[in-house]
mmCIF file of C-alpha atoms in Angstrom:
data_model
loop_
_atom_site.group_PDB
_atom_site.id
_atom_site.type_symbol
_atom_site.label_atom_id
_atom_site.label_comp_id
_atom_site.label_asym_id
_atom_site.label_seq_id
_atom_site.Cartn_x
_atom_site.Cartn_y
_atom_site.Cartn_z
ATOM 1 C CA UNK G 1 9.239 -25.169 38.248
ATOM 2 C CA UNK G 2 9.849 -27.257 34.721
ATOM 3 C CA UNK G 3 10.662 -31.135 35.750
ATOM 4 C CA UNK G 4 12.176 -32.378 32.358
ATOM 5 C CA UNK G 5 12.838 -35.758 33.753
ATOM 6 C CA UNK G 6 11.937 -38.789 36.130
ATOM 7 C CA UNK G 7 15.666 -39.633 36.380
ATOM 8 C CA UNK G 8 15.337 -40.680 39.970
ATOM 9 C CA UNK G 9 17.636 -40.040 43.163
ATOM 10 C CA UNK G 10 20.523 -38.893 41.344
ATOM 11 C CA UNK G 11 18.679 -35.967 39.330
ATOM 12 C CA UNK G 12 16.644 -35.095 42.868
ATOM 13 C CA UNK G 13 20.010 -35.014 44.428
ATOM 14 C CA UNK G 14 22.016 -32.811 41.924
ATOM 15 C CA UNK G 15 20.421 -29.810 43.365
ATOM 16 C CA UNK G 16 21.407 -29.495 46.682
ATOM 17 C CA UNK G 17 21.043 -25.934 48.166
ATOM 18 C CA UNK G 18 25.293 -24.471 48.499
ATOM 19 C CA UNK G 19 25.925 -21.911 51.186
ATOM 20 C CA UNK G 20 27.575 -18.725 49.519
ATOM 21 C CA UNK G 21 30.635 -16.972 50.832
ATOM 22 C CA UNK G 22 28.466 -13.882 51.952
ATOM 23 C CA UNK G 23 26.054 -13.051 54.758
ATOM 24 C CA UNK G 24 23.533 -15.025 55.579
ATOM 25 C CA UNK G 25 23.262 -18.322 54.443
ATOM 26 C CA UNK G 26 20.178 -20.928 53.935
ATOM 27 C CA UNK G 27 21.682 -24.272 54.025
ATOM 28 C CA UNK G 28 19.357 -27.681 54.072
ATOM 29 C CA UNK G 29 20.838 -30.295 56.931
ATOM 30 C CA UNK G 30 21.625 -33.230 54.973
ATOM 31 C CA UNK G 31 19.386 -35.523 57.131
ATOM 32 C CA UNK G 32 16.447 -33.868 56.013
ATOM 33 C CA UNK G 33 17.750 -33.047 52.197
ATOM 34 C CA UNK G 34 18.277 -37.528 51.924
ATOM 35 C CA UNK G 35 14.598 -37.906 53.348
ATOM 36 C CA UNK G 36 13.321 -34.750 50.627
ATOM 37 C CA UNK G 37 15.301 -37.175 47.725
ATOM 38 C CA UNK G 38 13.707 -40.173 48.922
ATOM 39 C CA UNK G 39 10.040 -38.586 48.651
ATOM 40 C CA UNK G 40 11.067 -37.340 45.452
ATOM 41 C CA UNK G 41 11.759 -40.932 44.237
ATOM 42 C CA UNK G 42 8.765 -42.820 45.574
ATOM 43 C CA UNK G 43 6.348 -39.970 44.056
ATOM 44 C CA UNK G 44 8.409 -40.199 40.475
ATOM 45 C CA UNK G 45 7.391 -43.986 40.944
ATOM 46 C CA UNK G 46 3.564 -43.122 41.882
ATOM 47 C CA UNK G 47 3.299 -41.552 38.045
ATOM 48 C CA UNK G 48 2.826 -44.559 35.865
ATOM 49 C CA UNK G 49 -0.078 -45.810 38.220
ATOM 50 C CA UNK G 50 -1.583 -42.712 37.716
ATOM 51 C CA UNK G 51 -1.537 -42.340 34.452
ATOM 52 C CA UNK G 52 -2.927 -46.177 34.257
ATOM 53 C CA UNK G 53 -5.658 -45.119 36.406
ATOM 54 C CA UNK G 54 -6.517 -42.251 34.213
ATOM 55 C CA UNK G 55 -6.560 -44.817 31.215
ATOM 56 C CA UNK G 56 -8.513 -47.147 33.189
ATOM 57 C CA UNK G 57 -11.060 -44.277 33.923
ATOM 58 C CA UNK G 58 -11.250 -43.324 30.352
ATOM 59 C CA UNK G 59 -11.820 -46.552 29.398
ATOM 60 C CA UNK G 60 -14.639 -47.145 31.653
ATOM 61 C CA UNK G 61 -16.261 -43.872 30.451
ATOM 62 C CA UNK G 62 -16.279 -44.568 26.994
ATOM 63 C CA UNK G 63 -19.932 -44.045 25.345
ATOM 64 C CA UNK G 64 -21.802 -47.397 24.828
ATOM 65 C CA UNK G 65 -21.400 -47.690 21.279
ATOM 66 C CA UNK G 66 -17.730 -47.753 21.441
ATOM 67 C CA UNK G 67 -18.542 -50.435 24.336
ATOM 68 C CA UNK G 68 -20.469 -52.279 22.151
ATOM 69 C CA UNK G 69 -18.596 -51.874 19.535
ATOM 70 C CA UNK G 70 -15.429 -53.633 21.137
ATOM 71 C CA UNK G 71 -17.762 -56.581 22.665
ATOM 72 C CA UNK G 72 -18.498 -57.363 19.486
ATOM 73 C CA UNK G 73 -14.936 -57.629 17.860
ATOM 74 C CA UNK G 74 -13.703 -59.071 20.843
ATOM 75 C CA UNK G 75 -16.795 -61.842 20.186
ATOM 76 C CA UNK G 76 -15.617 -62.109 16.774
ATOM 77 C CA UNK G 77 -12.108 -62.732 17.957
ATOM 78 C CA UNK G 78 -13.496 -65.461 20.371
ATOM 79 C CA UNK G 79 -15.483 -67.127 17.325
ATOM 80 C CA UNK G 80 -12.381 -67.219 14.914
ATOM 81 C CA UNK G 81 -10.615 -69.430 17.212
ATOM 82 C CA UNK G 82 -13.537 -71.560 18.390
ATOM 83 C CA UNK G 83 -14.171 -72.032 14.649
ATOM 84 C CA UNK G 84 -10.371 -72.832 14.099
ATOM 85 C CA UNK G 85 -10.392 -75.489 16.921
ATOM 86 C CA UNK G 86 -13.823 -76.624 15.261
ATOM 87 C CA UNK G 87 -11.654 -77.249 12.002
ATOM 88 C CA UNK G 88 -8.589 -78.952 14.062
ATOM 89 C CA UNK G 89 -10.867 -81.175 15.930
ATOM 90 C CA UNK G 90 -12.004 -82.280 12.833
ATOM 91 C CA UNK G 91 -8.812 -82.693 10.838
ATOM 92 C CA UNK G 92 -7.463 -84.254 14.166
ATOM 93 C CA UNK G 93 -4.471 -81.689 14.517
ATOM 94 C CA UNK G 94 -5.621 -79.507 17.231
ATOM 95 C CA UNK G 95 -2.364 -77.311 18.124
ATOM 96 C CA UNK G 96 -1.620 -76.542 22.102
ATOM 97 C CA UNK G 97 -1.540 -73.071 20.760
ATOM 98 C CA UNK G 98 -4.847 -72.800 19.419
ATOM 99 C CA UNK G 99 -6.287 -73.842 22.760
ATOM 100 C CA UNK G 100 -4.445 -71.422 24.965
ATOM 101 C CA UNK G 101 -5.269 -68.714 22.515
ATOM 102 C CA UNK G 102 -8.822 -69.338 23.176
ATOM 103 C CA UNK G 103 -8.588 -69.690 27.104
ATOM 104 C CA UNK G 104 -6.599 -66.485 26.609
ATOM 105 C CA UNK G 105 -9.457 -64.926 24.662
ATOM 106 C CA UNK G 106 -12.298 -65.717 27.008
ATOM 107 C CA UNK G 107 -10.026 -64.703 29.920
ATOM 108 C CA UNK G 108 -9.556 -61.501 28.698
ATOM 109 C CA UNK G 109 -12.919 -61.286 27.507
ATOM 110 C CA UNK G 110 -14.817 -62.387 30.459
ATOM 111 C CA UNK G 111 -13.330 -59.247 32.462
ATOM 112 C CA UNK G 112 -15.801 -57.111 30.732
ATOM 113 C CA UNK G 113 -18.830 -59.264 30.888
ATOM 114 C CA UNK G 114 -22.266 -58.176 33.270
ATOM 115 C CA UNK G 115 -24.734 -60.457 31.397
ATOM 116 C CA UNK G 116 -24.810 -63.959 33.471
ATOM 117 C CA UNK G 117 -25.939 -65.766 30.272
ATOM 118 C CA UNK G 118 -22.776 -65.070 28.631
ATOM 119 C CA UNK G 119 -20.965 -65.760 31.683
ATOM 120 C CA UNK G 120 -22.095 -69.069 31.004
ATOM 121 C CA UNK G 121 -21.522 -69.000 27.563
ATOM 122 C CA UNK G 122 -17.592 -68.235 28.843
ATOM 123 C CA UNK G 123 -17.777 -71.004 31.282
ATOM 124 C CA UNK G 124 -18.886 -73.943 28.383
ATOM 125 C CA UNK G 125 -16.215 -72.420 26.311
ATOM 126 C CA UNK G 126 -13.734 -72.614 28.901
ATOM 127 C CA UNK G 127 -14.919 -75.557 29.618
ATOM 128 C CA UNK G 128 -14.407 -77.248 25.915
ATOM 129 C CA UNK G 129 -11.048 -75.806 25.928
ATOM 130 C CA UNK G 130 -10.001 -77.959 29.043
ATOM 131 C CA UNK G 131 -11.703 -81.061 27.800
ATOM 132 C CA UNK G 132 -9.723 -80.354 24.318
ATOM 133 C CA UNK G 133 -6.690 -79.962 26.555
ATOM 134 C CA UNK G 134 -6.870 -83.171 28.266
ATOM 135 C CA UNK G 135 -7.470 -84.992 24.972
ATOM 136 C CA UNK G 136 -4.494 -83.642 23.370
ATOM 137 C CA UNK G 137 -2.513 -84.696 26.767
ATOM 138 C CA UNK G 138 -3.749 -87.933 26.747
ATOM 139 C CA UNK G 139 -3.205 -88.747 22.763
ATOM 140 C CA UNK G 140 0.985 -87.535 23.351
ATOM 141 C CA UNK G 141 1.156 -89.264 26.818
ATOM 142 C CA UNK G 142 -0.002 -92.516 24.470
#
């Protein structure tokens, strides 16, 4: 059996079993053919969490120097912006922008962290980013 498409109810229910005009005849009642469609349906929807599981999976089992290998850019990422808020602070133009980008960044970032010393490290990061939050609130409430 070749499924070419997920096209939902109406594709499951375009092949509904038609008695023929000779002998015997297998016919499906329609109770049980609209409960067969609606199983058809929910498993068609079950597909795209498998398939994120399986990506998920793959990710998880990926050797440790393509681990390490994305900790570090995603580090370097994290650094970038710290050292572009460094440079706003300075120049006094810090952007709303640049700070969610970095509470972005460590979110994302912190997802894949075991070590509890750069837990911290994410915490005094996140930590500078709300403090540069507040200031910026305060100097455009003033």
């Amino acid at each position: 059996m070749k499924v070419s498409s997920t096209g939902g109810v109406g594709a499951a229910g375009a092949s509904r079993a038609r008695p023929t005009g000779g002998g015997s005849s297998f016919a499906l009642p329609s109770v049980g053919a609209a409960g067969g469609v609606a199983g058809t349906a929910a498993a068609g929807g079950l597909a795209g969490v498998g398939s994120l599981d399986a990506l998920l999976a793959l990710q998880a089992n990926m050797d440790p120097t393509e681990r390490k290998r994305r900790a570090i850019r995603r580090a370097d990422d994290i650094l970038d912006i710290l050292d572009g808020l460094k440079i706003a602070v300075l120049d006094g133009e810090v952007s709303p922008g640049t700070i969610d980008k970095l509470k972005r960044a460590v979110r994302e970032h912190r997802e894949s962290v075991d070590d509890p010393k750069l837990q911290s490290l994410l915490n005094e990061i996140e930590t500078r980013a709300a403090v540069e939050e507040a200031k910026l609130a305060v100097m455009r409430g003033a």
